[in-house]
Coordinates of N, CA and C and ligand atoms in Angstrom, one line a residue:
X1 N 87.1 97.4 120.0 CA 88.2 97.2 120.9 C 88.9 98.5 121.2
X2 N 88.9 99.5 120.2 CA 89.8 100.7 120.6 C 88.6 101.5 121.3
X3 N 87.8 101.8 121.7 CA 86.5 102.2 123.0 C 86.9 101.3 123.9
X4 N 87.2 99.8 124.1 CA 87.4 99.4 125.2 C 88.4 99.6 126.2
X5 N 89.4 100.1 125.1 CA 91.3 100.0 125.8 C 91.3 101.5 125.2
X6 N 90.9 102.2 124.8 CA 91.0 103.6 124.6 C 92.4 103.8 123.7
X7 N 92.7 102.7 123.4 CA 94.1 103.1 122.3 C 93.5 103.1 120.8
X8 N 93.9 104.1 119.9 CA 93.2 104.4 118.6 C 93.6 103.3 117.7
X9 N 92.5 103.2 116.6 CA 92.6 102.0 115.8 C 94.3 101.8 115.1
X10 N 94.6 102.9 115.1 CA 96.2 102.6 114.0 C 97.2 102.1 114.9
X11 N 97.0 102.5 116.0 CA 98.0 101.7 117.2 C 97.8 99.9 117.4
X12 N 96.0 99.9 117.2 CA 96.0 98.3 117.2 C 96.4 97.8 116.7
X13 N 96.0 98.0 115.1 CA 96.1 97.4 113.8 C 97.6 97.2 113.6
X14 N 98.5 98.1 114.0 CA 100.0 97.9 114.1 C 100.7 96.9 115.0
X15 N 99.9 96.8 116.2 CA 100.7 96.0 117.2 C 100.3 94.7 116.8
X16 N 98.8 94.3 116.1 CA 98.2 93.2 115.8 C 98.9 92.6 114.2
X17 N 99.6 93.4 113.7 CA 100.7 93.2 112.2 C 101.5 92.7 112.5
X18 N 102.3 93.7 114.0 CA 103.4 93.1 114.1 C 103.6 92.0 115.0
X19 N 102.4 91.5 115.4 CA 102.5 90.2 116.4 C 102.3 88.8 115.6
X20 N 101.5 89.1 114.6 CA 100.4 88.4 113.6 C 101.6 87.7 112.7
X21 N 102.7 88.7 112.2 CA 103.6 88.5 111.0 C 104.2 87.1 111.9
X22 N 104.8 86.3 112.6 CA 105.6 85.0 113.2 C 104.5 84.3 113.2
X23 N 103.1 84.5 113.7 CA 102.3 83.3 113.1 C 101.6 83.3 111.6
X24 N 101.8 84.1 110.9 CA 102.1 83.8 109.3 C 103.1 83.3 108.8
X25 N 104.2 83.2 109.0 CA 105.7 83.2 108.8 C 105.4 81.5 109.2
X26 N 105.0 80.8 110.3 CA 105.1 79.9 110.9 C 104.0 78.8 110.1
X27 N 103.0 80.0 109.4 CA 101.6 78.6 108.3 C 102.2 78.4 106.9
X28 N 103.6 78.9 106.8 CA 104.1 78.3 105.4 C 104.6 76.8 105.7
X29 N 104.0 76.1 104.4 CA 104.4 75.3 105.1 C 106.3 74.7 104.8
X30 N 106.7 73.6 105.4 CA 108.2 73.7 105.3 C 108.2 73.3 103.8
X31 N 107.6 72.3 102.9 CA 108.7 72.0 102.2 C 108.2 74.0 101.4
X32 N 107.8 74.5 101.3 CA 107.9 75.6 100.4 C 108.6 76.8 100.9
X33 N 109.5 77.0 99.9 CA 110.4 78.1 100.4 C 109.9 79.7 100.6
X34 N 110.6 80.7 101.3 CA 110.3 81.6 101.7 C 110.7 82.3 100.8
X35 N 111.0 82.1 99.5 CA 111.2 82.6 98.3 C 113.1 82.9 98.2
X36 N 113.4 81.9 99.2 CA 114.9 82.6 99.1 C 115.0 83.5 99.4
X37 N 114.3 84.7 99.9 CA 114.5 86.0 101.0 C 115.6 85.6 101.8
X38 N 115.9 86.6 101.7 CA 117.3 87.3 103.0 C 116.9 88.7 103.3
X39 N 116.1 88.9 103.1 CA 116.0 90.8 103.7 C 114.4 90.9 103.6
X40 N 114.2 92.0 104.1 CA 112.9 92.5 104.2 C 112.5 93.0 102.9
X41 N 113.0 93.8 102.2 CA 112.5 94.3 101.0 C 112.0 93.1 100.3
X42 N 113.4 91.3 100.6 CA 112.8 90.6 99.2 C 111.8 89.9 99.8
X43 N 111.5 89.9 100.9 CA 110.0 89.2 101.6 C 109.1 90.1 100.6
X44 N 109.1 91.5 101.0 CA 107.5 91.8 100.6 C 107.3 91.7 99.4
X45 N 108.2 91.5 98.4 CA 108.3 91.0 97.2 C 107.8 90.1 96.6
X46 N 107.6 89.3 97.6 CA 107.7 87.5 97.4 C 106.3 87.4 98.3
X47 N 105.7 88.3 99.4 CA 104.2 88.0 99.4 C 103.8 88.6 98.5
X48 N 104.0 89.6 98.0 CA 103.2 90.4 96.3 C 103.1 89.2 95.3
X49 N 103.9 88.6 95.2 CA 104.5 87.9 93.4 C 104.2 86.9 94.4
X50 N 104.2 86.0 95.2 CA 103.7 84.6 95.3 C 102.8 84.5 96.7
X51 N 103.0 85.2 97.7 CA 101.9 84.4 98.8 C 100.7 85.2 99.0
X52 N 100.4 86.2 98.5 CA 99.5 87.0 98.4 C 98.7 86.2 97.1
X53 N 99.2 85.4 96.1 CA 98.2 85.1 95.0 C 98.2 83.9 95.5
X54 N 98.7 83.2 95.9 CA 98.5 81.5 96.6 C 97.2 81.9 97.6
X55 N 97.2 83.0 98.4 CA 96.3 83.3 99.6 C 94.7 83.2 98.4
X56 N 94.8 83.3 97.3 CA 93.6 83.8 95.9 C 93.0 83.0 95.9
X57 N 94.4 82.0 95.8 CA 93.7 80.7 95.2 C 93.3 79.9 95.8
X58 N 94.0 80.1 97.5 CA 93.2 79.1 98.4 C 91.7 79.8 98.7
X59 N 91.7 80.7 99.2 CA 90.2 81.3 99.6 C 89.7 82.2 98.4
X60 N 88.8 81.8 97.4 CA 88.3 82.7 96.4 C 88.1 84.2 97.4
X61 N 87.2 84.3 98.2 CA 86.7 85.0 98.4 C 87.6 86.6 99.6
X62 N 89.1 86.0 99.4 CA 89.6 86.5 100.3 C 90.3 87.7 99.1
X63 N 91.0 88.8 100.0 CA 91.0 90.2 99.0 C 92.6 90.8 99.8
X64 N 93.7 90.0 99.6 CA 94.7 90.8 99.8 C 95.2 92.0 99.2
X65 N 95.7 92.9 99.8 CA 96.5 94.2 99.2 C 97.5 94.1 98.1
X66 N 97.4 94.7 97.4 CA 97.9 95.0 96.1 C 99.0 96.0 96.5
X67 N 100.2 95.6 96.3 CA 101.7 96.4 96.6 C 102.1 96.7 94.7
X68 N 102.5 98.0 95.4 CA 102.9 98.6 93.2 C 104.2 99.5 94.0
X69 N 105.4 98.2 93.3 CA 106.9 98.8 93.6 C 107.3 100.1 92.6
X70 N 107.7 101.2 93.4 CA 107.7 102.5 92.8 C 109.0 102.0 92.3
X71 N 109.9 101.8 93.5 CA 111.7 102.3 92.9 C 111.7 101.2 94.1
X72 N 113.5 100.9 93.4 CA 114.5 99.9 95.2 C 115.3 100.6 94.8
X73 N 116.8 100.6 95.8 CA 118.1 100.7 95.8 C 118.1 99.6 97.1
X74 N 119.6 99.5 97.4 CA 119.8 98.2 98.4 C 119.3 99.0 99.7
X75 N 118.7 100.0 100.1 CA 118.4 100.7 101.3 C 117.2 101.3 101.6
X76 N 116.6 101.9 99.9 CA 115.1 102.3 100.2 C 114.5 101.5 99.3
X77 N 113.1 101.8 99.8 CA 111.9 101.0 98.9 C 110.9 101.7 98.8
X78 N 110.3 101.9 97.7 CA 109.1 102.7 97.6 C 108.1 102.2 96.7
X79 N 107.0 101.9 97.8 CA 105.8 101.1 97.2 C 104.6 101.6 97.9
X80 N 103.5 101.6 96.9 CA 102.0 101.7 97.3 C 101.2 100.8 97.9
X81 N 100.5 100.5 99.3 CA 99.7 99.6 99.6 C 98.6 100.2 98.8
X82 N 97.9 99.5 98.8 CA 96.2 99.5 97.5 C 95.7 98.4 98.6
X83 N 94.2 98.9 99.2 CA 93.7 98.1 99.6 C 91.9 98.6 100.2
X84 N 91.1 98.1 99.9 CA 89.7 98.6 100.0 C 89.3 98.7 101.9
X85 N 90.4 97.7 102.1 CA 89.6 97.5 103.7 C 90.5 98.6 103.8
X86 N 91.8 99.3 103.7 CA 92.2 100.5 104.4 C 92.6 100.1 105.8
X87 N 93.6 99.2 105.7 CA 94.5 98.6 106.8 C 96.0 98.7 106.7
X88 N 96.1 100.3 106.1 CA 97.5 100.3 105.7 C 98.8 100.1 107.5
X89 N 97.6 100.3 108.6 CA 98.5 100.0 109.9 C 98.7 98.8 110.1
X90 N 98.3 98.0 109.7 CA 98.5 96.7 109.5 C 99.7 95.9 109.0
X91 N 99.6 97.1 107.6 CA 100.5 96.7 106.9 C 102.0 97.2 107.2
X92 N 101.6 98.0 108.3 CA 103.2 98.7 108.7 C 103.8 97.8 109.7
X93 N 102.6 97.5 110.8 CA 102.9 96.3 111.6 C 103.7 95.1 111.2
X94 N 103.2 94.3 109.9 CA 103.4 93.3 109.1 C 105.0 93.5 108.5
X95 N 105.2 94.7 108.2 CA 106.6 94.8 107.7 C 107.4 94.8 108.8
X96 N 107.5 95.5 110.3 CA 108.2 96.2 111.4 C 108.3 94.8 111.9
X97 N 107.1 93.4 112.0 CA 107.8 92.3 112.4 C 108.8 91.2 111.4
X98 N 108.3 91.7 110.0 CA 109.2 91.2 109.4 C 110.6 91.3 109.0
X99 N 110.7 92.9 109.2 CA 112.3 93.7 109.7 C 112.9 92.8 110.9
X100 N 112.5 92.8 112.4 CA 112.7 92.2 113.5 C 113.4 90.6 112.5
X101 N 112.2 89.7 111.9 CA 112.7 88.7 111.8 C 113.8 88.7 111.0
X102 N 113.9 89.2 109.9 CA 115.8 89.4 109.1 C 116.5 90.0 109.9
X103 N 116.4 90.7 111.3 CA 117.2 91.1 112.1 C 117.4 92.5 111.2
X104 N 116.8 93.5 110.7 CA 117.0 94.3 110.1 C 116.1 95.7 110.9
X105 N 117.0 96.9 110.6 CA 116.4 97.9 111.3 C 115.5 99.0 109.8
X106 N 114.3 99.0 109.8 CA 113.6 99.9 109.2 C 113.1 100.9 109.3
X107 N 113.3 101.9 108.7 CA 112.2 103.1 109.2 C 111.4 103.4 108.5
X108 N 110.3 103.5 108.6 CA 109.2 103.6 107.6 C 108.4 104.5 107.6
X109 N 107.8 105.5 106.4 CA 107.0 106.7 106.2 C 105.8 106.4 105.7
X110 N 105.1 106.6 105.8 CA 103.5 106.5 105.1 C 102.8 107.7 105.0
X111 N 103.1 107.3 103.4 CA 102.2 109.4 103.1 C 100.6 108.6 102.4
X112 N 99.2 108.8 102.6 CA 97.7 108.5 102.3 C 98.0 109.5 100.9
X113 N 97.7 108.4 99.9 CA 97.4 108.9 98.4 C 96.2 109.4 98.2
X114 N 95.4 108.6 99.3 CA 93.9 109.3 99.1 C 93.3 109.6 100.5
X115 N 92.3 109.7 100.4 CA 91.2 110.7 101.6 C 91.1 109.6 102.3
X116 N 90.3 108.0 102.1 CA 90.2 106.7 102.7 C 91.3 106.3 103.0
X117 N 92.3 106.5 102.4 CA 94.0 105.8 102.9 C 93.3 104.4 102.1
X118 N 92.9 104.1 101.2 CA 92.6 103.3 100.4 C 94.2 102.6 99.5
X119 N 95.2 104.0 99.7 CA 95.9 103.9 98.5 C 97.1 104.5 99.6
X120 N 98.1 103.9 100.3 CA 98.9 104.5 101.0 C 100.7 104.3 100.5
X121 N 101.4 105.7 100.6 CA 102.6 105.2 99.7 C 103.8 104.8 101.2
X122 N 104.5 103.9 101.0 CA 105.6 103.3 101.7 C 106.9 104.0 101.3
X123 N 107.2 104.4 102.1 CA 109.0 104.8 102.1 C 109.6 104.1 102.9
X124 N 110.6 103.4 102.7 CA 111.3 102.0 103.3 C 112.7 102.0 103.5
X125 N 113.2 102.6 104.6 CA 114.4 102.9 104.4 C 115.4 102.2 105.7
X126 N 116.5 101.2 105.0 CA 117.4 100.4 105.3 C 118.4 101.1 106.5
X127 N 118.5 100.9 107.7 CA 119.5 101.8 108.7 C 121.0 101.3 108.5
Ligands
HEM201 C1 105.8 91.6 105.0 C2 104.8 90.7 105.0 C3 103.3 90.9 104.7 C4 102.7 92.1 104.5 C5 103.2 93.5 104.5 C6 101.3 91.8 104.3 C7 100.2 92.6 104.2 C8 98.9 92.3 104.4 C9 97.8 93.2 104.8 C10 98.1 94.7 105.1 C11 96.7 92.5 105.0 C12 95.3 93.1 105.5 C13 94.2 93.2 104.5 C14 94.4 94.5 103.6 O1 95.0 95.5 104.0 O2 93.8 94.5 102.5 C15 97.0 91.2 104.6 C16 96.1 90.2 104.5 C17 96.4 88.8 104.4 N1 97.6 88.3 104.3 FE1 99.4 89.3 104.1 N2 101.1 90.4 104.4 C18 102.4 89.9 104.6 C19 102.7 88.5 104.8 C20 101.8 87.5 104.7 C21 102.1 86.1 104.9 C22 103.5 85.5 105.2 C23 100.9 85.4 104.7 C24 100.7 83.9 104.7 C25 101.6 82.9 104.8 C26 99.9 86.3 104.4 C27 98.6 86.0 104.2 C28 97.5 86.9 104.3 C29 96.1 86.6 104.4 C30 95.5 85.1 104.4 C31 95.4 87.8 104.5 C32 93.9 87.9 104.6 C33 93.2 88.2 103.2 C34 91.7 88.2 103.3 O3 91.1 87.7 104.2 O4 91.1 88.9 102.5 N3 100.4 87.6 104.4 N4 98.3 91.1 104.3

């Protein structure tokens, strides 16, 4: 796709996170709660610790990202995506529409732990 439209893979992968996150948001189903979230920090929380391992158990064969919470205060967050497919633009997308949906403004840093971006660290900071 990025040879077709000539825009580079981290620009898709981002626009396709952040379009993607409302029709994920929308396959929970109603009676199960959104873990009680009110902010973006406690969403990504709550796909780590519950919809990320529900995603396990429904499809054996599926391999979500592994989030490892560095530090919070009520403004910053600092956490590592861990992920083999190396879709950490994805993962930036995925948060930037889930900011929009708390109505919350984020700015977000992404420093590559490693060479693959296998291991990418998040700096999450509350405006
Ligand atoms: C802030 C919210 C979220 C973030 C940051 C996030 C992050 C990600 C990322 C980056 C991937 C791509 C694969 C990878 O990098 O390894 C992924 C995959 C996936 N996520 Fe999430 N996610 C979020 C919310 C959700 C929600 C709400 C659902 C479902 C209700 C969900 C279900 C899935 C599924 C099914 C996959 C595919 C796994 C596979 O096929 O191996 N995620 N997630």
């Amino acid at each position: 796709m990025s040879k077709k439209t000539n825009i580079d893979p981290a620009t898709l992968q981002q626009v396709f996170g952040q379009t993607v996150f409302k029709t994920l948001l929308n396959s929970i189903p109603e009676n199960a709660s959104i873990g009680s979230s009110v902010s973006t920090f406690q969403f990504i929380r709550h796909v780590e610790d519950y919809i990320h391992v529900e995603v396990k158990k429904l499809y054996s064969d599926a391999e979500p990202p592994k989030f490892h919470f560095i530090s919070e205060t009520e403004t910053d967050m600092v956490m590592d995506y861990q992920s083999a497919r190396c879709m950490s633009h994805v993962c930036l997308g995925l948060i930037e529409g889930c900011a929009e949906h708390f109505g919350e403004s984020v700015k977000v840093e992404m420093t590559p732990q490693t060479e693959d971006s296998s291991v990418v660290r998040f700096n999450l900071t509350l405006a």
